[in-house]
Amino acid sequence: MALPNALSKLLVPAAIGVSFLQSSIYDVPGGFKAVLFDRFSGVKDTSTSEGTHLLIPWLQRAILYDCRIKPRNIATTTGSKDLQMVSLTLRVLSRPDIERLPTIYKGLGLDYEERVLPSIGNEVLKAIVAQFDAAELITQREVVSSRIRDDLLKRADEFNIKLEDVSITHMTFGKEFTKAVEQKQIAQQEAERARFVVEKSDQERKANIIRSEGEAEAASTVSKAMDKYGEAILTLRRIEASKDIATRLSNGTNQNVTFLPSGNGGGNGILLNVPAGENSRV
């Protein structure tokens, strides 16, 4: 009986000791930092990194911060410089400033992102979009995105938040502006079609002028040649015609065609289309 009583007396202090030891140890996972809160001195000025650390139970408490980069979408609807409604969605990659975690805990707590990013994101988006027309938001998207990124980085830095990336992922306009853009595109297409028709007509007119000038010049050249070499040209034409007729007759393309040369030897011959048959006569 004495032995069990002795063991029970030892187990109780041992259990208390183990419980005290467990409550004196805290772990910081990878990608996290810990801020230590002391009931007497308040939040410690430095944060602890990954690993296992010691604290004084009840007197001290560890607050864990996720320091990994986290994505977030910020959406807003605002007006442009020409009073067109624009819906924008901004995607930001943020993390806390590791060196300023105690300050973040004192001023904003663990939900610092919920308290800061939506408000400053909407503020910056509305301020930048109001400086551009709706058309400029489309044609100068890189400039708009750069302006938003620079201003948002400055505003987030005031709250000890680091932004790794800021980009516009979505941009839409009101129905009236979209309809106006479509009508403008249709008008531009109609103007291009009309310009094409005018240019085509102009080219055809120029081609007709060039063709007429060429024909007039050819007729003038032939007229001059006839005046100077009229008899020689006619003789050449007769010779060419005779050669063509002789070639056709020699090839036998038409057995019913008969050629009668002129009687004086210097005139044109006569072609006769004689029907086939025994009683055919000329």
XYZ file of C-alpha atoms in Angstrom:
282
model
C 0.000 0.000 0.000
C 2.877 2.334 0.723
C 4.302 1.947 -2.794
C 1.134 2.953 -4.679
C 0.671 5.919 -2.407
C 4.211 7.023 -3.073
C 3.722 6.654 -6.837
C 0.531 8.671 -6.731
C 2.263 11.386 -4.826
C 4.996 11.499 -7.510
C 2.621 11.395 -10.503
C 0.733 14.504 -9.519
C 3.799 16.792 -9.406
C 5.109 15.146 -12.565
C 1.839 15.843 -14.424
C 1.869 19.431 -13.214
C 5.468 19.774 -14.363
C 4.719 18.332 -17.815
C 1.699 20.611 -18.203
C 3.767 23.608 -17.179
C 6.514 22.641 -19.624
C 4.029 22.247 -22.472
C 2.481 25.622 -21.776
C 5.973 27.155 -21.709
C 6.744 26.057 -25.271
C 5.241 27.376 -28.509
C 5.990 26.519 -32.123
C 6.172 28.926 -35.065
C 5.446 27.105 -38.390
C 7.280 27.845 -41.608
C 6.179 31.084 -43.263
C 4.910 32.492 -39.959
C 6.260 34.941 -37.404
C 5.223 35.329 -33.783
C 4.591 38.474 -31.786
C 4.979 38.042 -28.006
C 2.495 39.765 -25.709
C 3.475 40.300 -22.061
C 0.813 41.145 -19.493
C 3.137 43.581 -17.725
C 5.250 45.145 -20.496
C 2.807 44.776 -23.428
C 3.783 43.768 -26.965
C 7.458 42.988 -27.418
C 9.279 45.105 -30.007
C 10.731 42.124 -31.860
C 9.117 39.114 -33.494
C 10.308 35.519 -33.355
C 10.981 33.388 -36.410
C 10.190 29.748 -37.241
C 10.953 27.074 -34.678
C 10.263 26.238 -31.032
C 10.502 28.968 -28.396
C 9.925 29.436 -24.657
C 7.574 31.797 -22.872
C 6.255 32.326 -19.372
C 2.833 30.695 -19.035
C -0.106 32.968 -18.254
C 2.214 35.966 -18.234
C 3.106 35.813 -21.931
C 1.185 34.856 -25.066
C 2.365 34.267 -28.660
C 0.386 35.707 -31.612
C 1.152 34.066 -34.956
C 1.224 36.038 -38.237
C 1.135 34.412 -41.656
C 3.902 36.221 -43.581
C 3.427 34.401 -46.861
C 2.212 36.267 -49.946
C -1.577 36.141 -50.262
C -3.734 37.133 -53.281
C -6.739 39.407 -52.969
C -9.256 40.909 -55.408
C -10.487 44.473 -54.959
C -13.540 45.472 -57.026
C -15.077 48.900 -57.432
C -17.398 50.854 -59.718
C -16.557 54.473 -60.355
C -16.815 57.249 -62.942
C -14.237 58.264 -65.523
C -13.227 61.789 -66.478
C -15.978 61.937 -69.125
C -18.560 60.634 -66.603
C -18.692 57.073 -67.922
C -19.276 54.320 -65.356
C -16.386 51.852 -65.141
C -16.226 48.577 -63.205
C -12.700 47.562 -62.227
C -11.264 44.507 -60.494
C -7.770 44.775 -59.056
C -5.685 41.776 -58.019
C -3.010 42.396 -55.395
C -0.398 40.102 -53.815
C 0.326 41.298 -50.296
C 2.214 40.345 -47.144
C 2.941 42.116 -43.849
C 6.179 43.971 -43.231
C 8.066 41.444 -41.104
C 10.076 44.083 -39.282
C 6.900 45.941 -38.293
C 4.723 43.067 -37.058
C 4.502 44.404 -33.457
C 3.303 47.759 -34.820
C 0.745 46.032 -37.056
C -0.601 44.077 -34.088
C -0.858 47.181 -31.938
C -2.622 49.248 -34.595
C -4.577 46.787 -36.742
C -4.586 43.340 -35.164
C -4.610 40.042 -36.991
C -7.215 41.063 -39.609
C -5.098 43.968 -40.899
C -5.790 43.059 -44.553
C -9.560 43.257 -44.145
C -9.257 46.618 -42.458
C -6.828 48.247 -44.888
C -6.711 46.805 -48.411
C -10.384 47.223 -49.485
C -10.515 50.849 -48.341
C -7.205 52.039 -49.793
C -7.797 49.982 -52.962
C -11.142 51.659 -53.627
C -9.682 55.055 -52.792
C -6.777 54.720 -55.233
C -8.923 53.222 -58.006
C -11.485 56.020 -57.838
C -8.797 58.719 -57.752
C -6.837 57.361 -60.747
C -9.810 56.439 -62.953
C -11.258 59.934 -62.530
C -8.155 61.343 -64.274
C -8.724 59.458 -67.565
C -11.431 59.368 -70.205
C -13.134 56.058 -70.954
C -11.247 55.755 -74.253
C -7.932 56.497 -72.527
C -8.601 53.749 -69.989
C -8.628 51.319 -72.911
C -5.807 52.706 -75.045
C -3.540 53.620 -72.112
C -4.193 50.635 -69.884
C -0.513 50.157 -69.023
C -0.234 53.776 -67.887
C -3.364 53.471 -65.759
C -2.150 50.215 -64.209
C 1.252 51.740 -63.444
C -0.320 54.778 -61.781
C -2.583 52.581 -59.660
C 0.352 50.367 -58.665
C 2.550 53.278 -57.591
C -0.148 55.014 -55.558
C -1.340 51.799 -53.931
C 2.203 50.834 -52.941
C 2.630 54.171 -51.184
C -0.717 53.931 -49.373
C -0.114 50.326 -48.267
C 3.362 51.174 -47.010
C 1.790 53.663 -44.589
C 0.112 50.674 -42.906
C 3.258 48.489 -42.999
C 1.861 46.259 -45.763
C 4.055 45.180 -48.650
C 2.503 44.666 -52.085
C 4.399 42.292 -54.351
C 2.195 42.808 -57.404
C -0.761 44.942 -58.495
C -2.628 44.337 -61.764
C -5.977 45.110 -63.401
C -7.744 41.835 -64.188
C -11.178 43.103 -65.218
C -12.507 46.320 -66.753
C -16.014 46.881 -68.112
C -17.997 49.971 -69.047
C -21.650 50.937 -68.842
C -24.194 49.895 -71.476
C -24.403 53.383 -72.962
C -20.663 53.606 -73.553
C -20.521 50.074 -74.966
C -23.364 50.911 -77.366
C -21.633 54.146 -78.390
C -18.408 52.254 -79.102
C -20.266 49.713 -81.235
C -21.996 52.483 -83.209
C -18.663 54.222 -83.713
C -17.101 51.033 -85.031
C -20.022 50.523 -87.422
C -19.697 54.126 -88.653
C -15.961 53.641 -89.190
C -16.590 50.464 -91.181
C -19.190 52.236 -93.337
C -16.762 55.108 -93.917
C -14.033 52.664 -94.929
C -16.423 50.912 -97.313
C -17.451 54.231 -98.893
C -13.821 55.276 -99.220
C -13.044 51.970 -100.935
C -15.901 52.478 -103.417
C -14.691 56.000 -104.216
C -11.109 54.816 -104.691
C -12.298 51.955 -106.915
C -14.310 54.346 -109.093
C -11.341 56.702 -109.312
C -9.037 53.873 -110.366
C -11.528 52.687 -112.992
C -11.828 56.245 -114.343
C -8.037 56.529 -114.576
C -7.858 53.124 -116.283
C -10.487 54.184 -118.850
C -8.571 57.410 -119.534
C -5.310 55.498 -120.010
C -7.086 52.940 -122.254
C -8.650 55.691 -124.376
C -5.345 57.495 -124.707
C -3.680 54.219 -125.740
C -6.333 53.478 -128.325
C -6.145 57.026 -129.704
C -2.369 56.797 -129.909
C -2.600 53.391 -131.625
C -5.128 54.732 -134.134
C -2.925 57.733 -134.798
C 0.087 55.494 -135.325
C -1.836 53.255 -137.735
C -3.171 56.292 -139.607
C 0.310 57.716 -139.988
C 1.635 54.379 -141.154
C -1.197 54.043 -143.707
C -0.498 57.504 -145.068
C 3.191 56.725 -145.480
C 3.221 53.007 -146.267
C -0.397 52.352 -147.270
C 0.140 50.108 -150.316
C 2.929 48.160 -148.640
C 0.829 47.501 -145.537
C -2.123 46.286 -147.640
C 0.172 43.963 -149.568
C 1.578 42.600 -146.289
C -1.932 41.984 -144.996
C -2.828 40.123 -148.237
C 0.266 37.930 -147.927
C -0.509 37.124 -144.290
C -4.112 36.276 -145.173
C -2.990 34.041 -148.042
C -0.539 32.224 -145.767
C -3.239 31.655 -143.174
C -5.673 30.324 -145.798
C -3.049 28.041 -147.291
C -2.208 26.645 -143.872
C -5.827 25.857 -143.123
C -6.359 24.200 -146.508
C -3.215 22.102 -146.137
C -4.368 20.908 -142.701
C -7.683 19.831 -144.190
C -9.769 21.549 -141.583
C -12.609 22.101 -144.040
C -12.826 19.936 -147.223
C -15.664 22.039 -148.714
C -13.684 25.313 -148.902
C -12.198 26.140 -152.367
C -9.792 28.977 -153.086
C -9.955 30.733 -156.453
C -7.024 33.030 -157.153
C -7.621 36.282 -159.015
C -7.189 36.351 -162.768
C -4.598 39.112 -163.019
C -2.260 37.613 -160.465
C -2.118 40.703 -158.307
C -5.593 40.875 -156.735
C -7.236 39.001 -153.899
C -8.410 35.430 -154.266
C -11.947 34.206 -153.532
C -12.955 31.564 -150.983
C -15.948 29.421 -151.855
C -17.769 27.107 -149.455
C -18.691 24.262 -151.826
C -21.171 21.659 -150.466
C -19.986 18.063 -150.653
C -21.611 15.734 -153.236
C -21.310 14.583 -156.785
C -23.625 17.246 -158.381
C -22.185 20.243 -156.529
C -21.249 23.120 -158.867
C -19.633 26.571 -158.513
